[in-house]
mmCIF file of C-alpha atoms in Angstrom:
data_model
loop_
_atom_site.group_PDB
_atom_site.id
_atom_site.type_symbol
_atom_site.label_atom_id
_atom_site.label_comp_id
_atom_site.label_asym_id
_atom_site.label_seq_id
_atom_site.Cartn_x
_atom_site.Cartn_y
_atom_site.Cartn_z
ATOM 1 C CA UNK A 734 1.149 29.963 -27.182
ATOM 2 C CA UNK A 735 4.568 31.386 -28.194
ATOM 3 C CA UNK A 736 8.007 30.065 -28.579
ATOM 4 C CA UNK A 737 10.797 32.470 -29.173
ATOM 5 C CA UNK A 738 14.515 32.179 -30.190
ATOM 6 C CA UNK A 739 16.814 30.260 -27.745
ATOM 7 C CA UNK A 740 20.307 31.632 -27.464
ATOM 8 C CA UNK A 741 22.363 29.530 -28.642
ATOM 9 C CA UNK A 742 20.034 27.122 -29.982
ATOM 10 C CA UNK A 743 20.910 24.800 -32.690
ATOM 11 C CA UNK A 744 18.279 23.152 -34.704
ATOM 12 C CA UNK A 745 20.442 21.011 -36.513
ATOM 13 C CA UNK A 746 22.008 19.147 -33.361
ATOM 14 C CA UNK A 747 18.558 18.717 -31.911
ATOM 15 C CA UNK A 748 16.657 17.821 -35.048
ATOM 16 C CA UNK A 749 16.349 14.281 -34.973
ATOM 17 C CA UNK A 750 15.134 14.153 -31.333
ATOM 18 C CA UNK A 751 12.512 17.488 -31.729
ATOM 19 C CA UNK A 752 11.170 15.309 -34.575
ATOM 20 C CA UNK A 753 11.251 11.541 -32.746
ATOM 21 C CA UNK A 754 9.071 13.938 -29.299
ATOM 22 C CA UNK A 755 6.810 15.382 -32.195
ATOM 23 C CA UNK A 756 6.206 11.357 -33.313
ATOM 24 C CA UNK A 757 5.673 10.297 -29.287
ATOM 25 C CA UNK A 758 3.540 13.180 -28.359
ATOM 26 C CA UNK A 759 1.369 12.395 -31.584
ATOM 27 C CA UNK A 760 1.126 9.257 -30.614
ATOM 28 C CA UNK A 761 0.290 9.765 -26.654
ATOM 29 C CA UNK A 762 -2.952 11.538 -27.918
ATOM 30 C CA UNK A 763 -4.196 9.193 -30.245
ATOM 31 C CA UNK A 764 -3.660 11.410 -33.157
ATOM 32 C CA UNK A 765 -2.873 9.694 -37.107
ATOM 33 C CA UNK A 766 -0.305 12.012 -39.207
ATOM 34 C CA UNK A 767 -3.722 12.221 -40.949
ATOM 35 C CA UNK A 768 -5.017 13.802 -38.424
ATOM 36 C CA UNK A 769 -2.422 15.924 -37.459
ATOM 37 C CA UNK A 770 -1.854 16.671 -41.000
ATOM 38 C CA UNK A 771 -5.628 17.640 -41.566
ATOM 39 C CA UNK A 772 -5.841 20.146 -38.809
ATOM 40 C CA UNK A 773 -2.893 22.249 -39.938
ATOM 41 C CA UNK A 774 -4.409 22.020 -43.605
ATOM 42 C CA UNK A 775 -1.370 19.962 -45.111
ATOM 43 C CA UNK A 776 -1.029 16.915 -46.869
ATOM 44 C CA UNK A 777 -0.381 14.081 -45.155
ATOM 45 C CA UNK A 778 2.625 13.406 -47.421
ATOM 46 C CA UNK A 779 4.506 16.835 -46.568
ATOM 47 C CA UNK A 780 3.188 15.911 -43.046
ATOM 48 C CA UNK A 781 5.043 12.663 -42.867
ATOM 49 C CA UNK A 782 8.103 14.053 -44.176
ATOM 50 C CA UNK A 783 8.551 16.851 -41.671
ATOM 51 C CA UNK A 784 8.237 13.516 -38.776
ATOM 52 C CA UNK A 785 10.915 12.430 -41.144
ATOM 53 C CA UNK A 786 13.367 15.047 -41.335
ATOM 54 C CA UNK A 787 12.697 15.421 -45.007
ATOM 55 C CA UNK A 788 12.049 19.376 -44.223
ATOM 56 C CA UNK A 789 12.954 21.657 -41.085
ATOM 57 C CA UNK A 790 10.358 21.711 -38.060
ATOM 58 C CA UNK A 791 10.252 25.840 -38.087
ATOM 59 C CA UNK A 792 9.740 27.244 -35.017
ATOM 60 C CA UNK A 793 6.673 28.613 -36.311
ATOM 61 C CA UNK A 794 5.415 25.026 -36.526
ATOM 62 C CA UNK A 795 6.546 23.782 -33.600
ATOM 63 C CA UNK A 796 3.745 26.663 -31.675
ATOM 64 C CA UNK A 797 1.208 25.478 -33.971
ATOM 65 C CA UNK A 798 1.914 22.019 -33.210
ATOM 66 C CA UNK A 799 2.061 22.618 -29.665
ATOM 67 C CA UNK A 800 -1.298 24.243 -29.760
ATOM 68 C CA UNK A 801 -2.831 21.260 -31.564
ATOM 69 C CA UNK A 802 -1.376 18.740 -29.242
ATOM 70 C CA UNK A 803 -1.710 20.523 -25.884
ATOM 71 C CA UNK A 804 1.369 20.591 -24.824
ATOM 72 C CA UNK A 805 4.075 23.264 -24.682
ATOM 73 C CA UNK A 806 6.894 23.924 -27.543
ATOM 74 C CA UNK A 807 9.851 23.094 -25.655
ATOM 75 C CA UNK A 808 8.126 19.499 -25.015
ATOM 76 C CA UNK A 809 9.440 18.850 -28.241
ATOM 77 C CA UNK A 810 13.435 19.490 -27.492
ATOM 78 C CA UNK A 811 12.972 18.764 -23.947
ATOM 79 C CA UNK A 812 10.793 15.190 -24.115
ATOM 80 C CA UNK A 813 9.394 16.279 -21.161
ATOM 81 C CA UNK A 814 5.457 16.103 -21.567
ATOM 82 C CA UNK A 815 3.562 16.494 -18.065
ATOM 83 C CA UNK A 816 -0.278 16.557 -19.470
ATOM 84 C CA UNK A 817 -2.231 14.277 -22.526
ATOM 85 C CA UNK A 818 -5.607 16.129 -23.356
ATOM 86 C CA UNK A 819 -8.354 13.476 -23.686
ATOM 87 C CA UNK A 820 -11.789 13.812 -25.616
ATOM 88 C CA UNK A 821 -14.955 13.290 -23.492
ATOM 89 C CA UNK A 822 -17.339 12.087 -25.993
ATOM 90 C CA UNK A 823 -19.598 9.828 -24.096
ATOM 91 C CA UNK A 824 -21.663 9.081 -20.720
ATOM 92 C CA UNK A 825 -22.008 5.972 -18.890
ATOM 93 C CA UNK A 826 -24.984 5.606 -16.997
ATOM 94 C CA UNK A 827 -26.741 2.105 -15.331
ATOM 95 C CA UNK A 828 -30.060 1.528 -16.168
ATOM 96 C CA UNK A 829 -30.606 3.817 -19.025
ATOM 97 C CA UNK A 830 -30.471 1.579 -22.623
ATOM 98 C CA UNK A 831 -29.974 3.223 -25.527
ATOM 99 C CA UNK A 832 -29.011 2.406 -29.373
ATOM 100 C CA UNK A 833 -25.309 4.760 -28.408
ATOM 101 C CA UNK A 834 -23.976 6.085 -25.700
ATOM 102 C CA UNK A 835 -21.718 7.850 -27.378
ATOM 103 C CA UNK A 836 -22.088 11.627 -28.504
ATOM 104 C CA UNK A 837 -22.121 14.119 -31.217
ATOM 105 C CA UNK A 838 -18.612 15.644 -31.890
ATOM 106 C CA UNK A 839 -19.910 18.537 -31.009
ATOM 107 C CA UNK A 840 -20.924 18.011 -27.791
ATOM 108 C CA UNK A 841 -17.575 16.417 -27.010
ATOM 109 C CA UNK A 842 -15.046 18.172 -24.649
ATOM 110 C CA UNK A 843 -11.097 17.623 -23.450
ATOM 111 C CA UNK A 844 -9.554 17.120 -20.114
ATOM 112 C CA UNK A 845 -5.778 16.572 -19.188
ATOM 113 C CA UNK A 846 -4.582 13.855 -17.077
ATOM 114 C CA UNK A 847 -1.046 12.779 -16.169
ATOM 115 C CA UNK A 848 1.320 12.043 -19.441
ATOM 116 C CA UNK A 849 1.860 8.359 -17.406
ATOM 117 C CA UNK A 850 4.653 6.675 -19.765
ATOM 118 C CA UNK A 851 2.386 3.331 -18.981
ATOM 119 C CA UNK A 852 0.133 4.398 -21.015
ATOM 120 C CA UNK A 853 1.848 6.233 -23.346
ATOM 121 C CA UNK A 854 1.573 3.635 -26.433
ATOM 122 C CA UNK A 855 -2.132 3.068 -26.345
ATOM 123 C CA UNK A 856 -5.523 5.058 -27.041
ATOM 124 C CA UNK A 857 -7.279 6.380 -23.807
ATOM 125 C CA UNK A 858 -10.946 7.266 -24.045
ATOM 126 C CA UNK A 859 -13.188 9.891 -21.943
ATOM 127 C CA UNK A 860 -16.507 9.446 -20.863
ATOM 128 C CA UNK A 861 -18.730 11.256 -17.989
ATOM 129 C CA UNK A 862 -20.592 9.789 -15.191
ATOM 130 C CA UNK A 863 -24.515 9.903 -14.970
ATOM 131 C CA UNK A 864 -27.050 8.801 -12.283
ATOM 132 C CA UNK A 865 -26.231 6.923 -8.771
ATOM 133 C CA UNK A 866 -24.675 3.725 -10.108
ATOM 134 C CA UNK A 867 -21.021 4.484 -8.689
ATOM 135 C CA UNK A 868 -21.924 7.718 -6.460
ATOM 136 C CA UNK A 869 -19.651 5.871 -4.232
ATOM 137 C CA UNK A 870 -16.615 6.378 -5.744
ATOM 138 C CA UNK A 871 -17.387 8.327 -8.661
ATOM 139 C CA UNK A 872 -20.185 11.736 -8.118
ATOM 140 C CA UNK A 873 -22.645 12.846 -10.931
ATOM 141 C CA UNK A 874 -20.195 14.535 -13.675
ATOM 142 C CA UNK A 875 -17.418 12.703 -13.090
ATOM 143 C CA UNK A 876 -14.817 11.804 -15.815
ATOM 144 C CA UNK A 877 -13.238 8.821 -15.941
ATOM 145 C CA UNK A 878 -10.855 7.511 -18.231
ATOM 146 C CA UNK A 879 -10.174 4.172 -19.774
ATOM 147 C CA UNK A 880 -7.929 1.768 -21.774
ATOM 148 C CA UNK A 881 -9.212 -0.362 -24.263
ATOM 149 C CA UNK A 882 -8.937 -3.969 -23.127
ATOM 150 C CA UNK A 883 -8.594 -5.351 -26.270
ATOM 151 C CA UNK A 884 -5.785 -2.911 -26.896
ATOM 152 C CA UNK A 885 -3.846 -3.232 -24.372
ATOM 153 C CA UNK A 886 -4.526 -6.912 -23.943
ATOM 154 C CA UNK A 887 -4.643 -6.802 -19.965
ATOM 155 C CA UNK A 888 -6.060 -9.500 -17.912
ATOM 156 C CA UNK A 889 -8.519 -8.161 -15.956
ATOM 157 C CA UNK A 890 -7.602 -7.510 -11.994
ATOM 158 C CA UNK A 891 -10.139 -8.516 -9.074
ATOM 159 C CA UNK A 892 -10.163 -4.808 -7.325
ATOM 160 C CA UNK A 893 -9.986 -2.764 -10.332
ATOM 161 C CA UNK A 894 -12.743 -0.862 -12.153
ATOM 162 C CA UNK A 895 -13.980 -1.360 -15.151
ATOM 163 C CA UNK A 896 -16.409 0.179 -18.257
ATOM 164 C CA UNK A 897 -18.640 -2.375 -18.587
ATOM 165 C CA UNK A 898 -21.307 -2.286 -21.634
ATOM 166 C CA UNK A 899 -24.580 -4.952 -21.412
ATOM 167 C CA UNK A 900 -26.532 -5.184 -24.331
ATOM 168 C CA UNK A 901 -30.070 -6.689 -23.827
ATOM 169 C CA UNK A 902 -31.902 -9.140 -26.374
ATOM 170 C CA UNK A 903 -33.610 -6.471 -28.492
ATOM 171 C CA UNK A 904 -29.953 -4.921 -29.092
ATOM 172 C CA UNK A 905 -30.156 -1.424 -26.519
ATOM 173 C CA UNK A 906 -27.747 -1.072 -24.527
ATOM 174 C CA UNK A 907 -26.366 0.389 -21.241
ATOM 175 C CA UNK A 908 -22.538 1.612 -20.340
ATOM 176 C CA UNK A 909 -21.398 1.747 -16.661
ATOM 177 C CA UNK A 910 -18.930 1.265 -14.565
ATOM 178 C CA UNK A 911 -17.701 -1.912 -12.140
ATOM 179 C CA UNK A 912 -15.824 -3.128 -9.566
ATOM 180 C CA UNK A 913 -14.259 -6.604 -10.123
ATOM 181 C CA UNK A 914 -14.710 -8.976 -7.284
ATOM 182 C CA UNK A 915 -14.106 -12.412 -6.441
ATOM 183 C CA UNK A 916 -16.412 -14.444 -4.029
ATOM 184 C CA UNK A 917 -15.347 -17.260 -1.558
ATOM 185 C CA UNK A 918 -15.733 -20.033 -4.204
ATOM 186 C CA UNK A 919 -13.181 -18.013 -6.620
ATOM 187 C CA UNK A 920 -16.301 -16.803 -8.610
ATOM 188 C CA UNK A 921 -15.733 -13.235 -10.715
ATOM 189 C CA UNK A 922 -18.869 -10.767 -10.070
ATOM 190 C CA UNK A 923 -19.302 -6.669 -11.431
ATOM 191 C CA UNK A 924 -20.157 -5.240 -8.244
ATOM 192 C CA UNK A 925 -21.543 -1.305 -7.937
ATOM 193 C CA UNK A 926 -20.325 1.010 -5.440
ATOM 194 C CA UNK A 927 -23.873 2.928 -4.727
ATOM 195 C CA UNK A 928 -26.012 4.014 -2.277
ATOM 196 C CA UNK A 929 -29.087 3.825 -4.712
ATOM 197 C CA UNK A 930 -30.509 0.567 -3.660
ATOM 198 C CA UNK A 931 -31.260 0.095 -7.447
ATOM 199 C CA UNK A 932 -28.037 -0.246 -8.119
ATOM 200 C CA UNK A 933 -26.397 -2.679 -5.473
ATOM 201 C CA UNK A 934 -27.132 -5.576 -7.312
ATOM 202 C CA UNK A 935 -23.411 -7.621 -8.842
ATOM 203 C CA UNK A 936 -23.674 -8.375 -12.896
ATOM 204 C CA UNK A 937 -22.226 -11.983 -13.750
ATOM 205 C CA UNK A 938 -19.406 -11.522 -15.959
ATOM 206 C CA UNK A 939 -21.216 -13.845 -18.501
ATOM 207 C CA UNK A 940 -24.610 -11.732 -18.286
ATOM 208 C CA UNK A 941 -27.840 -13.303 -17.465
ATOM 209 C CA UNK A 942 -31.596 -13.620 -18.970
ATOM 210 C CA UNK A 943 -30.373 -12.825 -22.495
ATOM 211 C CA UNK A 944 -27.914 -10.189 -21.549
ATOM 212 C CA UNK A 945 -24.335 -9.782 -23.113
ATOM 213 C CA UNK A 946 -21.943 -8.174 -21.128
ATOM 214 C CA UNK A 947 -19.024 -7.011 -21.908
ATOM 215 C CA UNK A 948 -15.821 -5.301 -20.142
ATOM 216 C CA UNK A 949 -15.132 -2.507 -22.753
ATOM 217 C CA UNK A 950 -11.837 -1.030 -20.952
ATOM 218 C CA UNK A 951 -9.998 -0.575 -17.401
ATOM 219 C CA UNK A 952 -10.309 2.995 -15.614
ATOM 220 C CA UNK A 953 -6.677 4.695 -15.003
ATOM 221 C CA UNK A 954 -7.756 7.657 -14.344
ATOM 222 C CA UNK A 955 -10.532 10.014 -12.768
ATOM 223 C CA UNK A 956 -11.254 13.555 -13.015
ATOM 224 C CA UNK A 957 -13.995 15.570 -10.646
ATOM 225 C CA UNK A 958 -15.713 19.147 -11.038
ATOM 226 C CA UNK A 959 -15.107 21.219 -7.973
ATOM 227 C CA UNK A 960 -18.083 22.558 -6.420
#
């Protein structure tokens, strides 16, 4: 990814707002300056003082930049940011209990969903679909992407779907995904969408025989593999 001269272009006049896009892009995918700072193999300190105007954002650094954030150089002058790259690095899967559900960094992968301003100011999280649990709605190998609830402080919403973690007695546990559903008497239930007669049973929000269950974060967004 290349970014050459502009004719005409003035980095002083755009300077503050190249570095305040540079700060919001950072930000929109859940990056620290440590981070950012680490994978171009600079301090942090020099790091923060290029977000801070203290030295020039090169044009050289702006295509490095732009590769590490996924995005295009002239997202930084322009503010315009269509995509956010989001890491895959975990499955959800009913039935299946485990100590983690979560994977090896090296087994993680991205994917690029709308830049929605909504969600702009909070972490989003990746995670791929296994078994018949939400087949409905959501085939083997899909990836869905959540909010944190705890983050973004959200009451939860009777129609929406949820990541939803239940941990049994002896401490395994199992990640899936939800609907949320009210019955007649105003009662909240985790229903599946699946045609795997295993899985059409609704989970009470409080969890039953010794479970704990837990809504771990709202899905915004979905992404499927073409076959």
């Amino acid at each position: 990814m290349t970014f050459s001269v502009i004719q005409g272009f003035d980095g002083n006049r755009y300077k503050s707002p190249m570095t305040e896009q540079l700060k919001k892009i950072r930000k929109s995918r859940g990056l620290s300056q440590s981070d950012v700072a680490n994978a171009l193999g600079i301090d942090v300190a020099n790091y923060n003082r290029l977000e801070n105007q203290k030295v020039e954002l090169t044009l050289s650094r702006m295509n490095q930049l732009a590769d590490l954030l996924h995005c295009e150089p002239g997202d930084f002058i322009t503010g315009i940011s269509k995509t956010r790259m989001i890491h895959v690095r975990a499955h959800v899967e009913a039935g299946v209990y485990s100590e983690s559900y979560e994977w090896e960094e090296g087994s993680w992968y991205d994917v690029a969903v709308p830049d929605d301003p909504q969600y702009r100011n909070y972490n989003l999280y990746g995670a791929e679909t296994r078994g018949p649990s939400m087949n409905k709605r959501y085939p083997e190998g899909t990836v869905v992407v959540f909010t944190d609830t705890i983050e973004t402080e959200q009451d939860i919403e009777v129609g929406k779907r949820y990541i939803v973690e239940r941990e049994r007695a002896d401490g395994l546990r199992e990640a899936t995904i939800k609907t949320l559903i009210q019955d007649e008497a105003g009662n909240l239930w985790l229903m599946p969408e699946s045609t795997d007669p295993r899985h059409q049973q609704p989970i009470e929000i409080g969890g039953a025989n010794g479970d704990t269950v837990r809504i771990v974060g709202r899905v915004v967004y979905s992404v499927q593999r073409e076959d």
